[in-house]
Amino acid sequence: MARKEFETLTPQMFYILLSLKEPHYGYEIMQKIEAATHGNLTVGAGTLYALLPKFLEEGYIRTAGEEKRRKLYVLTEDGKKKLKDEVKKLVKMTADYREVFGE
Amino acid sequence: MIRIHDVKLDVLNQERLVRRFEALARKGWRLNRVGDFFFHFKKAEPKDLHYYIDFNRVTPEYAETLKAMGYHHIDAWRTMHYYCSEKNLPPLDSDPMVMSMSVREFIDPKNIALILICAGIQIVYGWMLALPFEWYSFYTGTLQFVFSLSMYAIAFILILDAIGDLLIRHAFAKMSEGIPVHRNRLLFFLRMTSVIAGVLAAFLCVLLIVVDCQRPLVLLLDLAWILLLYVIRAVFNHKTGSIADQRNRYAFNLVLFLVLFGGDLIYLGLTRNISEQKIQTELTPYGSFADPNEYVVRTSPFLTITEFFDPAKGTYEEIIADCRNEKTAQVFFEGLVRNHAAMNVDGYFTLGNDLSVSLLPDEIWSFDQAVAEADLHEKKGDQEILKLQGRMYARKGTGVVCIHLPGKDEMDAVKYYLQDF
């Protein structure tokens, strides 16, 4: 069972997982998120390196070798499922919002 | 420059702490080392520096990334790392939920359990030492009772520490769920506990030094152990580099505690053996009350106190050597009465065969007072008999005893004891 903190992903958690469709190492993940969100979201190094071991423990990501002594991480099937569930929740929330406000 | 700090307040007040460091850097003081209780700042050129606090374990890759990004590592207290940079870099912890997780890992429940176990040991130890005493024995300066109170004080400090840790964990858990926290109330409580713990700890340090000064060998051993452990820690930290997580600090403190605790237990064990040996070799099978060597006062399950006399008036050896000297015997006796009033002993001492004696009641502090309150008082030479609260007491020389001789009338017992009354 997923730990309580991961029941609902925060934007930072969501984008870290999203950026790991392809294998990347820590510093690359931060750069990729900044580029993907056009600078709207910055993930602190502390937040990233605190989450990586926890995501590994939960099975959302796995290591995919090393590059210049830096570990590469990539999304697992469980991670993909977690992202999909999260998106479903967001879609549902968006639909509910539209139903109320009709926008 | 050295400034006092409290880790719990630092955890709760990170933004304020960072602002304080930045203001000091502008005045030319840069954070250099983070100790258990003190920050050390070194003099440098005044500069606009930015400080960052992080609670993550530092892996080599993480350290390398931070370095590449421009975060300069200063020092760490366990996994609470302090960084600075000349550039205004993004905060290390950008997600409050993740920060809350890291802080709750930093204040590990295992460590809280460890603190409470230590407090439990202290309470049991203090209780074992205090077992034979009344609360007011503290004022007689009885060493073991002072020890016992110290144990309770240490336990109290540890429990306050554990409560503070639990409250911080709880506060961060609430914060991560978006529930508002009464931060000021929590800060006030933590400040108060810090002050109480600080005052108690200072008192205990003075007490330890005063008590240890009476037993120089133990003082030297204690100091040597502390020094050795600090050297080991310094070497360990030097080898691993200052960026290493200082996870060994709790283990270090536990070892220090066990060594001091163990050292004191060994000391008590040794002194107990010595006391019992002395009593065995000096005990005569049958004798008069005026001979003080015949008294054994049982105190706690594992302690025997032989300090019946007032140390200001002579040492135990002096009294032993000169126990038939009336003046010394009186000194001994007065001390014995005082200690009896202070200690919850049964007051009966077997003097061979079936004769047993007890001292004056607790509320009677002198023979003159006993005479004034006596129902019956007879005197012959230096021997006296008095009846007080329904019991017979005899005074021979400087000794006062209550006589019980099973199967005999109390007056007969007194006469039997005094022989020629």
Short mmCIF file of C-alpha atoms in Angstrom, two decimals:
data_model
loop_
_atom_site.label_atom_id
_atom_site.label_comp_id
_atom_site.label_asym_id
_atom_site.label_seq_id
_atom_site.Cartn_x
_atom_site.Cartn_y
_atom_site.Cartn_z
CA MET A 1 0.00 0.00 0.00
CA ALA A 2 1.29 3.44 -0.92
CA ARG A 3 2.46 5.65 1.93
CA LYS A 4 0.02 8.33 3.08
CA GLU A 5 2.13 11.16 1.64
CA PHE A 6 1.78 9.70 -1.88
CA GLU A 7 -1.99 9.21 -1.84
CA THR A 8 -2.27 12.49 -3.71
CA LEU A 9 0.82 13.67 -5.52
CA THR A 10 1.96 17.27 -5.10
CA PRO A 11 2.86 19.12 -8.36
CA GLN A 12 6.55 18.56 -7.64
CA MET A 13 6.07 14.81 -7.15
CA PHE A 14 3.92 14.62 -10.28
CA TYR A 15 6.47 16.38 -12.51
CA ILE A 16 9.41 14.39 -11.17
CA LEU A 17 7.62 11.16 -12.14
CA LEU A 18 6.51 12.66 -15.45
CA SER A 19 10.06 13.65 -16.37
CA LEU A 20 11.26 10.08 -15.91
CA LYS A 21 9.61 8.57 -18.97
CA GLU A 22 13.18 8.39 -20.27
CA PRO A 23 16.14 7.63 -17.97
CA HIS A 24 17.61 10.74 -16.38
CA TYR A 25 19.90 11.60 -13.49
CA GLY A 26 19.07 14.06 -10.70
CA TYR A 27 20.30 17.35 -12.10
CA GLU A 28 18.76 16.59 -15.52
CA ILE A 29 15.37 15.97 -13.88
CA MET A 30 15.38 19.49 -12.39
CA GLN A 31 16.32 21.06 -15.73
CA LYS A 32 13.72 19.01 -17.60
CA ILE A 33 10.92 20.05 -15.22
CA GLU A 34 11.86 23.71 -15.50
CA ALA A 35 11.82 23.45 -19.30
CA ALA A 36 8.57 21.46 -19.43
CA THR A 37 6.73 23.95 -17.19
CA HIS A 38 8.34 26.98 -18.88
CA GLY A 39 9.90 28.02 -15.60
CA ASN A 40 6.59 27.95 -13.71
CA LEU A 41 7.74 25.15 -11.45
CA THR A 42 11.18 24.73 -9.92
CA VAL A 43 12.02 21.61 -7.96
CA GLY A 44 14.61 22.21 -5.24
CA ALA A 45 17.54 19.82 -5.12
CA GLY A 46 16.60 18.90 -1.55
CA THR A 47 13.07 17.99 -2.55
CA LEU A 48 14.26 15.94 -5.53
CA TYR A 49 16.91 13.97 -3.65
CA ALA A 50 14.48 13.36 -0.77
CA LEU A 51 11.86 11.97 -3.15
CA LEU A 52 14.05 9.77 -5.38
CA PRO A 53 14.81 7.13 -2.69
CA LYS A 54 11.18 7.19 -1.57
CA PHE A 55 9.91 6.66 -5.13
CA LEU A 56 12.41 3.81 -5.48
CA GLU A 57 11.10 2.30 -2.27
CA GLU A 58 7.49 2.61 -3.49
CA GLY A 59 8.46 1.04 -6.83
CA TYR A 60 7.38 4.06 -8.91
CA ILE A 61 10.88 4.36 -10.40
CA ARG A 62 13.93 2.12 -10.78
CA THR A 63 17.60 2.73 -11.44
CA ALA A 64 18.69 2.36 -15.05
CA GLY A 65 22.46 2.24 -14.82
CA GLU A 66 24.97 4.99 -14.22
CA GLU A 67 26.35 7.84 -16.28
CA LYS A 68 29.51 9.63 -15.13
CA ARG A 69 29.08 8.17 -11.60
CA ARG A 70 25.53 9.53 -11.49
CA LYS A 71 22.56 7.19 -11.10
CA LEU A 72 19.97 7.17 -13.88
CA TYR A 73 16.32 6.76 -12.89
CA VAL A 74 13.38 5.67 -15.02
CA LEU A 75 9.64 5.25 -14.48
CA THR A 76 8.29 1.73 -13.76
CA GLU A 77 4.88 0.31 -14.67
CA ASP A 78 3.70 1.13 -11.12
CA GLY A 79 4.92 4.68 -11.61
CA LYS A 80 3.05 4.98 -14.91
CA LYS A 81 -0.10 3.65 -13.24
CA LYS A 82 0.30 6.15 -10.40
CA LEU A 83 0.58 9.02 -12.90
CA LYS A 84 -2.44 7.74 -14.80
CA ASP A 85 -4.51 7.53 -11.59
CA GLU A 86 -3.44 11.05 -10.69
CA VAL A 87 -4.44 12.36 -14.11
CA LYS A 88 -7.83 10.58 -13.80
CA LYS A 89 -8.38 12.38 -10.50
CA LEU A 90 -7.48 15.72 -12.08
CA VAL A 91 -9.76 15.07 -15.08
CA LYS A 92 -12.60 14.17 -12.73
CA MET A 93 -12.01 17.33 -10.71
CA THR A 94 -11.91 19.43 -13.90
CA ALA A 95 -15.17 17.85 -15.08
CA ASP A 96 -16.81 18.52 -11.70
CA TYR A 97 -15.65 22.12 -11.85
CA ARG A 98 -17.08 22.54 -15.34
CA GLU A 99 -20.36 21.04 -14.28
CA VAL A 100 -20.69 23.65 -11.54
CA PHE A 101 -19.38 26.71 -13.38
CA GLY A 102 -20.05 25.55 -16.94
CA GLU A 103 -16.72 26.81 -18.30
CA MET B 1 32.18 34.36 17.85
CA ILE B 2 29.99 31.79 19.53
CA ARG B 3 26.21 31.91 19.81
CA ILE B 4 24.01 29.52 21.76
CA HIS B 5 21.28 27.64 19.84
CA ASP B 6 18.62 25.01 20.30
CA VAL B 7 18.10 22.51 17.50
CA LYS B 8 14.34 22.21 18.11
CA LEU B 9 13.88 25.97 17.79
CA ASP B 10 16.13 25.96 14.70
CA VAL B 11 13.88 23.36 13.03
CA LEU B 12 10.75 25.41 13.70
CA ASN B 13 12.34 28.78 12.98
CA GLN B 14 14.31 28.05 9.83
CA GLU B 15 13.39 31.28 8.01
CA ARG B 16 14.30 33.41 11.02
CA LEU B 17 17.55 31.51 11.51
CA VAL B 18 18.53 32.04 7.86
CA ARG B 19 17.77 35.78 8.14
CA ARG B 20 19.91 35.94 11.30
CA PHE B 21 22.86 34.25 9.51
CA GLU B 22 22.49 36.61 6.55
CA ALA B 23 22.47 39.68 8.82
CA LEU B 24 25.61 38.41 10.59
CA ALA B 25 27.33 37.77 7.22
CA ARG B 26 26.65 41.39 6.25
CA LYS B 27 28.36 42.40 9.52
CA GLY B 28 31.37 40.19 8.71
CA TRP B 29 30.54 37.03 10.71
CA ARG B 30 30.23 33.79 8.74
CA LEU B 31 28.78 30.57 10.11
CA ASN B 32 31.66 28.15 10.51
CA ARG B 33 30.62 25.20 12.71
CA VAL B 34 27.38 23.87 14.14
CA GLY B 35 27.72 22.26 17.54
CA ASP B 36 25.23 20.55 19.83
CA PHE B 37 24.52 23.79 21.67
CA PHE B 38 26.55 26.48 19.89
CA PHE B 39 27.03 28.06 16.47
CA HIS B 40 30.57 29.17 15.75
CA PHE B 41 31.05 32.18 13.46
CA LYS B 42 34.38 33.29 12.00
CA LYS B 43 35.39 36.81 11.11
CA ALA B 44 35.39 37.51 7.38
CA GLU B 45 34.85 40.27 4.91
CA PRO B 46 31.24 41.60 5.16
CA LYS B 47 29.23 40.11 2.28
CA ASP B 48 25.69 39.45 1.08
CA LEU B 49 25.49 35.70 1.62
CA HIS B 50 22.44 33.47 1.24
CA TYR B 51 21.93 30.59 3.66
CA TYR B 52 19.99 27.35 3.12
CA ILE B 53 18.93 24.59 5.50
CA ASP B 54 18.25 21.05 4.34
CA PHE B 55 17.27 17.83 6.13
CA ASN B 56 18.29 15.25 3.54
CA ARG B 57 20.92 12.58 3.92
CA VAL B 58 23.86 13.58 1.76
CA THR B 59 24.86 10.96 -0.81
CA PRO B 60 28.01 11.57 -2.89
CA GLU B 61 25.85 12.30 -5.97
CA TYR B 62 23.67 14.77 -4.06
CA ALA B 63 26.75 16.50 -2.64
CA GLU B 64 28.24 16.78 -6.12
CA THR B 65 25.01 18.20 -7.58
CA LEU B 66 24.74 20.80 -4.82
CA LYS B 67 28.36 21.80 -5.33
CA ALA B 68 27.82 22.15 -9.07
CA MET B 69 24.75 24.29 -8.46
CA GLY B 70 26.71 26.61 -6.16
CA TYR B 71 25.57 25.53 -2.70
CA HIS B 72 28.56 25.55 -0.36
CA HIS B 73 28.29 23.09 2.53
CA ILE B 74 29.14 24.59 5.91
CA ASP B 75 28.38 21.98 8.55
CA ALA B 76 25.70 19.60 9.74
CA TRP B 77 23.95 18.61 12.92
CA ARG B 78 22.92 15.05 12.19
CA THR B 79 21.01 15.35 8.91
CA MET B 80 20.28 19.05 9.36
CA HIS B 81 22.71 20.54 6.84
CA TYR B 82 23.69 24.18 6.55
CA TYR B 83 24.69 25.63 3.15
CA CYS B 84 25.52 29.10 1.88
CA SER B 85 26.02 30.76 -1.48
CA GLU B 86 26.99 34.13 -2.83
CA LYS B 87 24.30 33.72 -5.50
CA ASN B 88 20.59 33.84 -4.72
CA LEU B 89 19.78 30.20 -5.50
CA PRO B 90 16.36 28.52 -5.32
CA PRO B 91 15.41 27.02 -1.93
CA LEU B 92 16.55 23.43 -1.46
CA ASP B 93 13.20 22.28 -0.16
CA SER B 94 10.58 23.54 -2.58
CA ASP B 95 7.75 21.24 -1.52
CA PRO B 96 6.36 21.69 2.03
CA MET B 97 4.99 18.13 2.03
CA VAL B 98 8.43 16.67 1.25
CA MET B 99 10.07 19.00 3.78
CA SER B 100 7.65 17.78 6.42
CA MET B 101 8.58 14.16 5.57
CA SER B 102 12.29 14.99 5.85
CA VAL B 103 11.85 16.78 9.19
CA ARG B 104 9.86 13.87 10.58
CA GLU B 105 12.66 11.54 9.51
CA PHE B 106 15.17 13.91 11.10
CA ILE B 107 13.26 13.66 14.38
CA ASP B 108 13.27 9.91 14.24
CA PRO B 109 10.72 8.11 16.47
CA LYS B 110 13.45 5.55 17.20
CA ASN B 111 15.51 8.29 18.79
CA ILE B 112 12.50 9.46 20.80
CA ALA B 113 12.01 5.88 22.02
CA LEU B 114 15.71 5.75 22.90
CA ILE B 115 15.40 8.98 24.90
CA LEU B 116 12.40 7.59 26.79
CA ILE B 117 14.22 4.30 27.49
CA CYS B 118 17.15 6.31 28.91
CA ALA B 119 14.69 8.30 31.04
CA GLY B 120 13.13 5.03 32.25
CA ILE B 121 16.55 3.67 33.24
CA GLN B 122 17.28 6.89 35.12
CA ILE B 123 13.96 6.70 36.98
CA VAL B 124 14.52 3.08 38.00
CA TYR B 125 18.11 3.85 39.03
CA GLY B 126 16.98 6.93 40.97
CA TRP B 127 14.20 4.95 42.60
CA MET B 128 16.59 2.18 43.67
CA LEU B 129 18.90 4.75 45.22
CA ALA B 130 16.06 6.64 46.90
CA LEU B 131 14.32 3.55 48.23
CA PRO B 132 15.61 3.78 51.78
CA PHE B 133 15.26 7.55 52.21
CA GLU B 134 12.66 10.04 53.27
CA TRP B 135 12.24 13.14 51.13
CA TYR B 136 13.89 15.38 53.73
CA SER B 137 17.15 13.39 53.71
CA PHE B 138 18.21 15.69 50.87
CA TYR B 139 18.87 18.36 53.48
CA THR B 140 21.25 16.12 55.40
CA GLY B 141 23.44 16.00 52.31
CA THR B 142 23.24 12.22 52.03
CA LEU B 143 25.25 11.45 48.92
CA GLN B 144 23.09 8.65 47.59
CA PHE B 145 19.95 10.72 47.95
CA VAL B 146 21.54 13.58 46.03
CA PHE B 147 22.45 11.04 43.34
CA SER B 148 18.91 9.81 43.29
CA LEU B 149 17.46 13.30 42.85
CA SER B 150 19.99 13.90 40.06
CA MET B 151 18.73 10.78 38.29
CA TYR B 152 15.16 12.10 38.46
CA ALA B 153 16.33 15.50 37.18
CA ILE B 154 18.08 13.84 34.21
CA ALA B 155 14.96 11.77 33.52
CA PHE B 156 12.89 14.96 33.63
CA ILE B 157 15.21 16.66 31.10
CA LEU B 158 15.02 13.61 28.81
CA ILE B 159 11.22 13.46 29.01
CA LEU B 160 10.98 17.19 28.19
CA ASP B 161 13.28 16.52 25.22
CA ALA B 162 11.09 13.66 23.99
CA ILE B 163 7.88 15.71 24.42
CA GLY B 164 9.46 18.57 22.41
CA ASP B 165 10.42 16.14 19.63
CA LEU B 166 6.94 14.63 19.51
CA LEU B 167 5.32 18.07 19.35
CA ILE B 168 7.56 19.14 16.45
CA ARG B 169 6.77 15.94 14.54
CA HIS B 170 3.09 16.50 15.17
CA ALA B 171 3.32 20.16 14.08
CA PHE B 172 5.04 19.26 10.80
CA ALA B 173 2.56 16.47 10.13
CA LYS B 174 -0.27 19.00 10.57
CA MET B 175 1.51 21.58 8.41
CA SER B 176 1.90 19.06 5.58
CA GLU B 177 -1.86 18.46 5.66
CA GLY B 178 -2.46 22.20 5.52
CA ILE B 179 -3.80 22.37 9.09
CA PRO B 180 -2.70 25.58 10.85
CA VAL B 181 -0.31 25.18 13.78
CA HIS B 182 -0.06 27.38 16.88
CA ARG B 183 3.58 28.08 16.15
CA ASN B 184 4.03 30.78 18.81
CA ARG B 185 2.59 28.57 21.53
CA LEU B 186 4.88 25.71 20.48
CA LEU B 187 7.89 28.03 20.36
CA PHE B 188 7.07 29.34 23.84
CA PHE B 189 6.81 25.78 25.19
CA LEU B 190 10.09 24.74 23.56
CA ARG B 191 11.86 27.86 24.86
CA MET B 192 10.60 27.18 28.37
CA THR B 193 11.71 23.54 28.25
CA SER B 194 15.12 24.68 26.96
CA VAL B 195 15.53 27.09 29.87
CA ILE B 196 14.40 24.49 32.44
CA ALA B 197 16.65 21.81 30.93
CA GLY B 198 19.56 24.26 30.77
CA VAL B 199 19.25 25.32 34.41
CA LEU B 200 18.86 21.72 35.58
CA ALA B 201 21.79 20.58 33.44
CA ALA B 202 24.01 23.37 34.83
CA PHE B 203 22.99 22.41 38.37
CA LEU B 204 23.77 18.74 37.65
CA CYS B 205 27.18 19.62 36.18
CA VAL B 206 28.09 21.52 39.35
CA LEU B 207 26.76 18.65 41.45
CA LEU B 208 28.71 16.06 39.47
CA ILE B 209 31.91 18.04 39.89
CA VAL B 210 31.30 18.53 43.64
CA VAL B 211 30.44 14.86 44.15
CA ASP B 212 33.20 13.61 41.87
CA CYS B 213 35.73 15.76 43.70
CA GLN B 214 35.09 13.55 46.73
CA ARG B 215 36.19 10.53 44.71
CA PRO B 216 39.04 11.75 42.50
CA LEU B 217 39.62 8.39 40.82
CA VAL B 218 36.08 8.30 39.44
CA LEU B 219 36.32 11.95 38.40
CA LEU B 220 39.52 11.20 36.48
CA LEU B 221 38.02 8.09 34.91
CA ASP B 222 34.86 9.98 33.89
CA LEU B 223 36.89 12.80 32.38
CA ALA B 224 39.23 10.36 30.61
CA TRP B 225 36.26 8.52 29.09
CA ILE B 226 34.60 11.72 27.90
CA LEU B 227 37.88 12.93 26.40
CA LEU B 228 38.52 9.58 24.69
CA LEU B 229 35.03 9.49 23.18
CA TYR B 230 35.32 13.06 21.91
CA VAL B 231 38.69 12.24 20.32
CA ILE B 232 37.17 9.16 18.63
CA ARG B 233 34.31 11.29 17.33
CA ALA B 234 36.65 14.02 16.10
CA VAL B 235 38.82 11.45 14.26
CA PHE B 236 35.71 9.82 12.79
CA ASN B 237 34.35 13.17 11.59
CA HIS B 238 37.74 14.14 10.19
CA LYS B 239 37.98 10.92 8.21
CA THR B 240 34.50 11.09 6.77
CA GLY B 241 34.69 14.83 6.10
CA SER B 242 32.44 17.51 7.48
CA ILE B 243 29.73 16.85 4.89
CA ALA B 244 29.04 13.41 6.33
CA ASP B 245 25.74 12.95 8.07
CA GLN B 246 26.38 13.17 11.74
CA ARG B 247 24.22 10.21 12.57
CA ASN B 248 26.81 9.03 15.07
CA ARG B 249 25.92 11.80 17.51
CA TYR B 250 23.03 9.97 19.14
CA ALA B 251 25.04 6.78 19.31
CA PHE B 252 27.91 8.78 20.78
CA ASN B 253 25.69 10.34 23.45
CA LEU B 254 24.22 6.93 24.27
CA VAL B 255 27.70 5.43 24.69
CA LEU B 256 28.70 8.38 26.87
CA PHE B 257 25.62 7.92 29.02
CA LEU B 258 26.17 4.16 29.37
CA VAL B 259 29.84 4.63 30.23
CA LEU B 260 29.09 7.19 32.94
CA PHE B 261 26.17 5.13 34.23
CA GLY B 262 28.22 1.92 34.13
CA GLY B 263 31.18 3.68 35.78
CA ASP B 264 29.01 4.85 38.64
CA LEU B 265 27.47 1.41 39.09
CA ILE B 266 30.94 -0.19 39.19
CA TYR B 267 31.99 2.47 41.70
CA LEU B 268 28.97 1.76 43.88
CA GLY B 269 29.59 -1.98 43.60
CA LEU B 270 33.22 -1.54 44.64
CA THR B 271 32.42 0.70 47.60
CA ARG B 272 29.75 -1.73 48.71
CA ASN B 273 32.26 -4.58 48.82
CA ILE B 274 34.74 -2.43 50.72
CA SER B 275 32.09 -1.36 53.27
CA GLU B 276 30.95 -4.90 53.88
CA GLN B 277 34.51 -6.10 54.26
CA LYS B 278 35.25 -3.40 56.82
CA ILE B 279 32.18 -4.21 58.81
CA GLN B 280 32.90 -7.92 58.77
CA THR B 281 36.45 -7.52 60.00
CA GLU B 282 35.61 -4.92 62.61
CA LEU B 283 32.41 -6.39 63.95
CA THR B 284 32.62 -7.88 67.43
CA PRO B 285 30.16 -10.61 68.32
CA TYR B 286 28.87 -8.87 71.41
CA GLY B 287 29.44 -5.38 72.80
CA SER B 288 28.08 -2.24 74.27
CA PHE B 289 26.30 0.51 72.45
CA ALA B 290 29.19 2.91 72.94
CA ASP B 291 31.22 0.86 70.51
CA PRO B 292 30.09 2.20 67.15
CA ASN B 293 31.71 -0.50 65.06
CA GLU B 294 28.82 -2.81 65.65
CA TYR B 295 26.31 -0.94 63.59
CA VAL B 296 25.30 -1.92 60.13
CA VAL B 297 22.65 0.26 58.56
CA ARG B 298 20.86 -1.38 55.64
CA THR B 299 19.86 1.15 53.06
CA SER B 300 18.91 -0.04 49.59
CA PRO B 301 19.02 -3.45 47.92
CA PHE B 302 22.54 -2.83 46.71
CA LEU B 303 23.93 -0.06 48.86
CA THR B 304 25.38 0.02 52.33
CA ILE B 305 26.07 3.36 53.92
CA THR B 306 28.85 3.49 56.46
CA GLU B 307 28.91 7.26 56.89
CA PHE B 308 27.00 7.40 60.17
CA PHE B 309 29.14 10.17 61.56
CA ASP B 310 29.39 13.84 60.70
CA PRO B 311 32.33 14.00 58.25
CA ALA B 312 33.09 17.57 59.39
CA LYS B 313 33.97 16.22 62.83
CA GLY B 314 36.28 13.41 61.80
CA THR B 315 36.76 10.65 59.30
CA TYR B 316 35.37 7.15 59.63
CA GLU B 317 38.90 5.82 60.19
CA GLU B 318 39.55 8.35 62.98
CA ILE B 319 36.38 7.33 64.75
CA ILE B 320 37.16 3.64 64.30
CA ALA B 321 40.66 4.18 65.69
CA ASP B 322 39.40 6.19 68.65
CA CYS B 323 35.93 4.80 69.18
CA ARG B 324 36.30 4.51 72.95
CA ASN B 325 37.08 8.16 73.25
CA GLU B 326 33.91 9.66 74.69
CA LYS B 327 34.05 12.82 72.61
CA THR B 328 34.47 10.95 69.35
CA ALA B 329 31.80 8.47 70.31
CA GLN B 330 29.44 11.33 71.01
CA VAL B 331 30.20 12.83 67.61
CA PHE B 332 29.53 9.44 66.10
CA PHE B 333 26.33 9.04 68.03
CA GLU B 334 24.98 12.48 67.11
CA GLY B 335 25.67 11.72 63.49
CA LEU B 336 23.95 8.39 63.87
CA VAL B 337 20.81 9.98 65.32
CA ARG B 338 20.71 12.52 62.53
CA ASN B 339 21.13 9.89 59.90
CA HIS B 340 18.53 7.74 61.51
CA ALA B 341 16.09 10.62 61.35
CA ALA B 342 17.01 11.07 57.74
CA MET B 343 16.84 7.47 56.66
CA ASN B 344 13.94 5.15 56.62
CA VAL B 345 15.75 2.27 58.32
CA ASP B 346 13.90 0.09 60.76
CA GLY B 347 16.15 1.33 63.52
CA TYR B 348 16.85 -2.10 64.97
CA PHE B 349 20.32 -3.50 65.19
CA THR B 350 21.14 -6.94 66.42
CA LEU B 351 23.79 -6.94 69.08
CA GLY B 352 24.38 -10.65 69.18
CA ASN B 353 22.14 -13.28 70.83
CA ASP B 354 18.55 -12.10 71.00
CA LEU B 355 19.07 -8.53 72.18
CA SER B 356 18.05 -5.79 69.80
CA VAL B 357 18.09 -2.04 70.18
CA SER B 358 16.61 0.90 68.35
CA LEU B 359 17.29 4.61 68.34
CA LEU B 360 15.13 7.46 69.52
CA PRO B 361 11.94 8.18 67.53
CA ASP B 362 12.42 10.22 64.37
CA GLU B 363 10.92 13.41 65.74
CA ILE B 364 13.31 13.41 68.74
CA TRP B 365 16.58 15.00 67.74
CA SER B 366 18.46 15.10 71.05
CA PHE B 367 18.62 13.30 74.37
CA ASP B 368 17.70 16.53 76.19
CA GLN B 369 14.50 16.74 74.16
CA ALA B 370 13.80 13.08 74.93
CA VAL B 371 14.27 13.77 78.69
CA ALA B 372 11.94 16.79 78.49
CA GLU B 373 9.20 14.72 76.86
CA ALA B 374 9.78 11.52 78.87
CA ASP B 375 7.09 9.94 81.08
CA LEU B 376 9.76 8.40 83.30
CA HIS B 377 13.36 9.42 83.83
CA GLU B 378 15.87 7.82 86.19
CA LYS B 379 19.57 8.55 86.44
CA LYS B 380 22.47 6.69 88.01
CA GLY B 381 26.04 7.82 87.33
CA ASP B 382 26.44 8.17 83.62
CA GLN B 383 23.54 5.81 82.98
CA GLU B 384 19.92 6.80 82.56
CA ILE B 385 16.59 5.17 81.83
CA LEU B 386 13.65 6.95 80.33
CA LYS B 387 10.21 5.98 79.13
CA LEU B 388 9.04 7.78 76.04
CA GLN B 389 5.91 7.14 74.00
CA GLY B 390 5.44 3.84 75.80
CA ARG B 391 8.94 2.56 75.12
CA MET B 392 11.93 2.20 77.37
CA TYR B 393 15.18 3.86 76.42
CA ALA B 394 18.55 3.53 78.09
CA ARG B 395 21.50 5.85 77.98
CA LYS B 396 24.94 4.51 78.71
CA GLY B 397 27.83 6.89 78.25
CA THR B 398 26.75 8.80 75.21
CA GLY B 399 24.53 6.13 73.66
CA VAL B 400 20.75 6.07 73.75
CA VAL B 401 18.96 2.86 72.89
CA CYS B 402 15.53 1.38 73.09
CA ILE B 403 15.76 -2.13 74.38
CA HIS B 404 13.68 -5.10 73.32
CA LEU B 405 14.46 -8.47 74.76
CA PRO B 406 11.97 -11.05 73.52
CA GLY B 407 10.09 -12.73 76.38
CA LYS B 408 11.28 -10.22 79.00
CA ASP B 409 9.81 -7.11 80.51
CA GLU B 410 11.22 -3.95 78.94
CA MET B 411 12.58 -2.69 82.27
CA ASP B 412 14.36 -6.03 82.79
CA ALA B 413 15.76 -5.73 79.31
CA VAL B 414 17.08 -2.26 80.04
CA LYS B 415 18.67 -3.45 83.25
CA TYR B 416 20.11 -6.46 81.47
CA TYR B 417 21.64 -4.12 78.95
CA LEU B 418 22.97 -1.65 81.49
CA GLN B 419 24.12 -4.52 83.81
CA ASP B 420 24.94 -2.45 86.89
CA PHE B 421 22.02 0.02 86.90
#
